[in-house]
PDB file of C-alpha atoms in Angstrom:
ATOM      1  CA  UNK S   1     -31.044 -40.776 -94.243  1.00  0.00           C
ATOM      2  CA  UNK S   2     -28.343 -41.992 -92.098  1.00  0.00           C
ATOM      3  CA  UNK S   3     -27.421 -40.941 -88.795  1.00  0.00           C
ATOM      4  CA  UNK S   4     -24.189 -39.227 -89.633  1.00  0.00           C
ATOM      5  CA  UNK S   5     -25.592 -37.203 -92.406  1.00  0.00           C
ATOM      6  CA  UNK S   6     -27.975 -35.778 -90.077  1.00  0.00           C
ATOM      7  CA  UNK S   7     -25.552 -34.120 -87.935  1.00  0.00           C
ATOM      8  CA  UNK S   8     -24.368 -31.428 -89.923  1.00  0.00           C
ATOM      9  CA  UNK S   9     -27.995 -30.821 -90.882  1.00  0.00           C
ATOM     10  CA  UNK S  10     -29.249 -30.459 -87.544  1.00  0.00           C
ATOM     11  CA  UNK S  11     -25.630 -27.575 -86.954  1.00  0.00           C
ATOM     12  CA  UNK S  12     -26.821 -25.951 -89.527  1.00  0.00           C
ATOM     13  CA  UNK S  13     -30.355 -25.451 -88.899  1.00  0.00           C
ATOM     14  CA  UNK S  14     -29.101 -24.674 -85.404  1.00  0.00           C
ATOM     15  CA  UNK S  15     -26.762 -22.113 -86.520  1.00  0.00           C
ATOM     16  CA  UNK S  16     -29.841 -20.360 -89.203  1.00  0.00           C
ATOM     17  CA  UNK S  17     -32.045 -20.190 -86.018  1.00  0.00           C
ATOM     18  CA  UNK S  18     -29.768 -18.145 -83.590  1.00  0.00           C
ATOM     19  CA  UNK S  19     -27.415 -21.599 -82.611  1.00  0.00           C
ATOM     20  CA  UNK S  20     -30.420 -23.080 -80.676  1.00  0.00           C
ATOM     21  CA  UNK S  21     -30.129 -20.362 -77.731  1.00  0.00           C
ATOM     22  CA  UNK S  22     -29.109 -16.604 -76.669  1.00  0.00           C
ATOM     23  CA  UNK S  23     -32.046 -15.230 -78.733  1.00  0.00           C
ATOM     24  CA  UNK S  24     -34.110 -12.995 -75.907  1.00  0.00           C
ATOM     25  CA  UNK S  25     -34.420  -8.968 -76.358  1.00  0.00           C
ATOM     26  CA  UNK S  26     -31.474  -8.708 -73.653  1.00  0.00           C
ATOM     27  CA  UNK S  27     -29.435 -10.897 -75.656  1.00  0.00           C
ATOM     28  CA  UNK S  28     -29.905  -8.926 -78.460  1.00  0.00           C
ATOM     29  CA  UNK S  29     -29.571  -5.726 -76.500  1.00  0.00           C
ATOM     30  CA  UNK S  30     -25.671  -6.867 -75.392  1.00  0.00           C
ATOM     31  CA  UNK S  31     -24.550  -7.950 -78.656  1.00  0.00           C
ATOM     32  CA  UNK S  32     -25.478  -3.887 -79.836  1.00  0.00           C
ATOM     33  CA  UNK S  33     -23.300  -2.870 -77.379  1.00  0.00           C
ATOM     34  CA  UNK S  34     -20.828  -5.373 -78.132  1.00  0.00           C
ATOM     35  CA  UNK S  35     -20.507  -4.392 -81.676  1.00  0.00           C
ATOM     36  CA  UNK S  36     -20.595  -0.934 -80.828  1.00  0.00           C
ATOM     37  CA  UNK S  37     -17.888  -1.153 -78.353  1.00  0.00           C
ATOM     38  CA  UNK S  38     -15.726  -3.782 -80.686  1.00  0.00           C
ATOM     39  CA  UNK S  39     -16.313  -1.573 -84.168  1.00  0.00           C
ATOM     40  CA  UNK S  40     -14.996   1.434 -82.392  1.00  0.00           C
ATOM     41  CA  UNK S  41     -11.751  -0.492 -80.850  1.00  0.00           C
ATOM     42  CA  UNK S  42     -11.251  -1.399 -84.544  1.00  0.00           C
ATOM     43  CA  UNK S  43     -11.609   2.220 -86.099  1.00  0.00           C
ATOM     44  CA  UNK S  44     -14.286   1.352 -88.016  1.00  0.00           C
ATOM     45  CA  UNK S  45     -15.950   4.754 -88.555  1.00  0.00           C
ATOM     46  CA  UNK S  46     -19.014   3.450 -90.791  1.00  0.00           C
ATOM     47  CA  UNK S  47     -20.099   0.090 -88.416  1.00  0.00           C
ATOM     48  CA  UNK S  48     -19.897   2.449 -85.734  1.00  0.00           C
ATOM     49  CA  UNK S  49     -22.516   4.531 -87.156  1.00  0.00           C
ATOM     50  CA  UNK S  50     -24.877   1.753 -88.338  1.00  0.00           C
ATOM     51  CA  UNK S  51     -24.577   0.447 -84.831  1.00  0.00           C
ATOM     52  CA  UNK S  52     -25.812   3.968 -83.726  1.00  0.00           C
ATOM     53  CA  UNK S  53     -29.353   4.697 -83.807  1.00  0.00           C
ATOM     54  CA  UNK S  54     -30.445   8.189 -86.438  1.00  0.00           C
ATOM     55  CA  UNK S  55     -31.242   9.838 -84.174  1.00  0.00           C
ATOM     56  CA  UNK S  56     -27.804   9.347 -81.866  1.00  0.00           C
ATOM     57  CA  UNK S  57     -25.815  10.069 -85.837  1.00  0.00           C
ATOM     58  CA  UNK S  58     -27.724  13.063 -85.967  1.00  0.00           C
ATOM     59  CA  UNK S  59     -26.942  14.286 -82.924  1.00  0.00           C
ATOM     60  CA  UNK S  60     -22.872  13.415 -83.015  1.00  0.00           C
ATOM     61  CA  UNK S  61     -22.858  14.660 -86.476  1.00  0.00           C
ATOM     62  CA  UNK S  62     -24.414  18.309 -85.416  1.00  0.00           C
ATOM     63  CA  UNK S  63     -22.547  18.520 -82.482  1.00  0.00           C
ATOM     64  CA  UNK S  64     -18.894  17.639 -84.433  1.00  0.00           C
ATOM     65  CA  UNK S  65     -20.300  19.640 -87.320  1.00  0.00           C
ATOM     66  CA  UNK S  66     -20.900  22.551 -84.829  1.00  0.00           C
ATOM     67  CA  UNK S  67     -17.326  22.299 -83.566  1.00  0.00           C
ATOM     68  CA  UNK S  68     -15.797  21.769 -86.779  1.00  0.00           C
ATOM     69  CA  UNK S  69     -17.756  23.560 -89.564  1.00  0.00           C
ATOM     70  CA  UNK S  70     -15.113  21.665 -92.490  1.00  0.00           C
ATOM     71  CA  UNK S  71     -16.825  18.327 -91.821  1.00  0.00           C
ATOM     72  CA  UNK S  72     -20.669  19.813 -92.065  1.00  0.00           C
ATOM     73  CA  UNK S  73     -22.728  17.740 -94.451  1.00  0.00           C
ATOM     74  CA  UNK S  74     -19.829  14.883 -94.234  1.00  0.00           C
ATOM     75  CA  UNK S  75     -21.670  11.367 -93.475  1.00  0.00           C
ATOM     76  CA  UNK S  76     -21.716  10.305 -89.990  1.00  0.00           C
ATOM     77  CA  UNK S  77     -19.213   7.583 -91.069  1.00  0.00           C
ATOM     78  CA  UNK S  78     -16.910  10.030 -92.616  1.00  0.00           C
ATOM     79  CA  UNK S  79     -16.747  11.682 -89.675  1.00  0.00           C
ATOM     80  CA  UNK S  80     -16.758   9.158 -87.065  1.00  0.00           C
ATOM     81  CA  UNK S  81     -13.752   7.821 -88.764  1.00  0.00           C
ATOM     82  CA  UNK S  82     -11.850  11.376 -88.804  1.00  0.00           C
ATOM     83  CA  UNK S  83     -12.902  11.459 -84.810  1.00  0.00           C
ATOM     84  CA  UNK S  84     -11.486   8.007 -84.457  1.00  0.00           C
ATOM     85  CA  UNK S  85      -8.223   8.290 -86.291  1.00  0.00           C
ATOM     86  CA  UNK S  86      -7.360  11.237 -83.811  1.00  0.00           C
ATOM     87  CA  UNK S  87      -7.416   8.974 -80.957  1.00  0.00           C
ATOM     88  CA  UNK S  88      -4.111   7.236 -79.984  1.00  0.00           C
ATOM     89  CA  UNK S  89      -4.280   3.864 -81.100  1.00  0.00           C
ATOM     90  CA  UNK S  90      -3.418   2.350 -77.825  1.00  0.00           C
ATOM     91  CA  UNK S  91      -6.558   3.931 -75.788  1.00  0.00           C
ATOM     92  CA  UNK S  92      -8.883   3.207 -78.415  1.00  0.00           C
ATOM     93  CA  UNK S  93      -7.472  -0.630 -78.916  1.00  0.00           C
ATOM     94  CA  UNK S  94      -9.206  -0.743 -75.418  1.00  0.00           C
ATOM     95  CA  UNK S  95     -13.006  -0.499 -76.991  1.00  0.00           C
ATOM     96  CA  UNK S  96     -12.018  -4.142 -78.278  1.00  0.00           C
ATOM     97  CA  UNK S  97     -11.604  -5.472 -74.653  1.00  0.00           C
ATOM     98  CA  UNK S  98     -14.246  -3.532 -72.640  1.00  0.00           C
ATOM     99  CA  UNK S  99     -16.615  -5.421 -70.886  1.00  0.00           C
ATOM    100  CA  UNK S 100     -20.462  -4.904 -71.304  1.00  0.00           C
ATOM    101  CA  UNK S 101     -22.655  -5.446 -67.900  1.00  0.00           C
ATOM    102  CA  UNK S 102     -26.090  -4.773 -66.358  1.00  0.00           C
ATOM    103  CA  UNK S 103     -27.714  -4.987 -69.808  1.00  0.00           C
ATOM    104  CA  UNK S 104     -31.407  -4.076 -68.927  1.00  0.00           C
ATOM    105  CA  UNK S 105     -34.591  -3.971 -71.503  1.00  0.00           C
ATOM    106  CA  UNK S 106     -37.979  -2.448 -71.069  1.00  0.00           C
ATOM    107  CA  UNK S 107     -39.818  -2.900 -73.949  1.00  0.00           C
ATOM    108  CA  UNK S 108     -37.989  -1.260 -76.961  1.00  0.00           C
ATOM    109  CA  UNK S 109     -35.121   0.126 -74.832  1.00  0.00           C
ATOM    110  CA  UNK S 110     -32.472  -0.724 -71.900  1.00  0.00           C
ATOM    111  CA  UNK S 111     -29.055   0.280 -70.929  1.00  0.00           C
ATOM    112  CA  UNK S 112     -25.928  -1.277 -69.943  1.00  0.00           C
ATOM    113  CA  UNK S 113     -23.035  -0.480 -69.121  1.00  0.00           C
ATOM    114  CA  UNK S 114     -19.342  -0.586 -70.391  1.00  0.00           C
ATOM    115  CA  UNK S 115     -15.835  -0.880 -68.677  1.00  0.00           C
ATOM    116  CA  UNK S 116     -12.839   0.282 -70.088  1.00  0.00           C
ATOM    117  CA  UNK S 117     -10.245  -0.578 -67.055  1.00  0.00           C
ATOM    118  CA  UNK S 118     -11.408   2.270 -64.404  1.00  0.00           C
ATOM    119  CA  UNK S 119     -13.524   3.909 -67.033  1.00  0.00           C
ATOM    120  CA  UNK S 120     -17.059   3.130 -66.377  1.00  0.00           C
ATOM    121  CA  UNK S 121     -19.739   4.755 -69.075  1.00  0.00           C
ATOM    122  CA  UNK S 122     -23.318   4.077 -68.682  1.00  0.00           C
ATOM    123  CA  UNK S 123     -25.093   3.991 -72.313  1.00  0.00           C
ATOM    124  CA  UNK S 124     -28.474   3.098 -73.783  1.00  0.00           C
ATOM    125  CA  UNK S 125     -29.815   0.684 -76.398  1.00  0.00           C
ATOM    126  CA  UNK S 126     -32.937   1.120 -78.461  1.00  0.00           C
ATOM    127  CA  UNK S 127     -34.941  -1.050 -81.248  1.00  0.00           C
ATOM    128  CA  UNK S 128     -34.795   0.698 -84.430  1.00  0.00           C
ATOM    129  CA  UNK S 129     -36.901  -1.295 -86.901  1.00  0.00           C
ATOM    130  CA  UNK S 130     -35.815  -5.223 -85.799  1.00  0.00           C
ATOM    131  CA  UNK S 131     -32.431  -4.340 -84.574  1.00  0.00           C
ATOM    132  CA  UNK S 132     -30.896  -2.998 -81.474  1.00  0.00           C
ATOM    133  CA  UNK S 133     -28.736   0.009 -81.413  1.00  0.00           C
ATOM    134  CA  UNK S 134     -26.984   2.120 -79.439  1.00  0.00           C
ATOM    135  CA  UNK S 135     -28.618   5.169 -78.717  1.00  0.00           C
ATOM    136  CA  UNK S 136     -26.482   6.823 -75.644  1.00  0.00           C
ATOM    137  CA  UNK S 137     -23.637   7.095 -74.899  1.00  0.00           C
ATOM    138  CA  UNK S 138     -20.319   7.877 -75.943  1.00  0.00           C
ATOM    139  CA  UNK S 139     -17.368   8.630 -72.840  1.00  0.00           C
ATOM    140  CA  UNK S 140     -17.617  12.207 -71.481  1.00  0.00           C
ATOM    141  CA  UNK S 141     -21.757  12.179 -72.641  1.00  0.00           C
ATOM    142  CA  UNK S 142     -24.003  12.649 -69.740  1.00  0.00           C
ATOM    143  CA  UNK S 143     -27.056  10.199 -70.516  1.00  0.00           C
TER     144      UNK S 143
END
């Protein structure tokens, strides 16, 4: 095979195995909190919840649905996107550009922390299954 075919082989098998690098548990940890972080700067009530762990649906669901008995038995992406929609665009465009530090993992769980200009939120990360989610915390939530 020549030489120049075996370039875009080699990208691709990099790119199927995790693009040769960034692959460890804290890695993986990060880009939870990332998508966490990014899916609610982009109102996207339903990614926000799979990015959540059950148990952290369950609990924002009961607490909302405690608050605000029309939504009770409403999917956590239902609701999420109702809670979303009645923040002002312009704060929660700010998810999209906060910046995720001190990511630390312990076995099946870490924390990290996001910034949001002078907002600083400490949350949590846990495996469910073989991904990472976020399992604490939203602004306001004490961990």
């Amino acid at each position: 095979m020549p030489r120049s075919a075996l370039l875009p082989l080699c990208l691709a098998a990099l790119t199927i195995a995790g693009c040769g690098g960034g692959d460890s548990t804290t890695d993986h940890a990060r880009k939870a909190a990332e998508g966490y972080v990014h899916d609610l700067g982009s109102r996207d009530g339903e990614a926000v919840c799979a990015d959540m762990t059950r148990a952290l649906q369950k609990e924002f669901t009961d607490t909302v649905g405690r608050a605000n008995p029309e939504v009770q038995g409403r999917s956590c992406g239902d609701i999420m996107s109702l809670a979303l929609r009645s923040i002002p665009s312009d704060q929660l465009e700010q998810f999209s550009s906060a910046k995720i530090e001190s990511v630390k993992v312990t076995g099946s769980t870490g924390t990290f922390v996001y910034r949001l200009r002078d907002l600083k939120v400490n949350g949590k990360v846990a495996q469910e299954g073989s991904r990472w989610k976020v399992s604490c915390c939203v602004p306001g939530q004490d961990g």
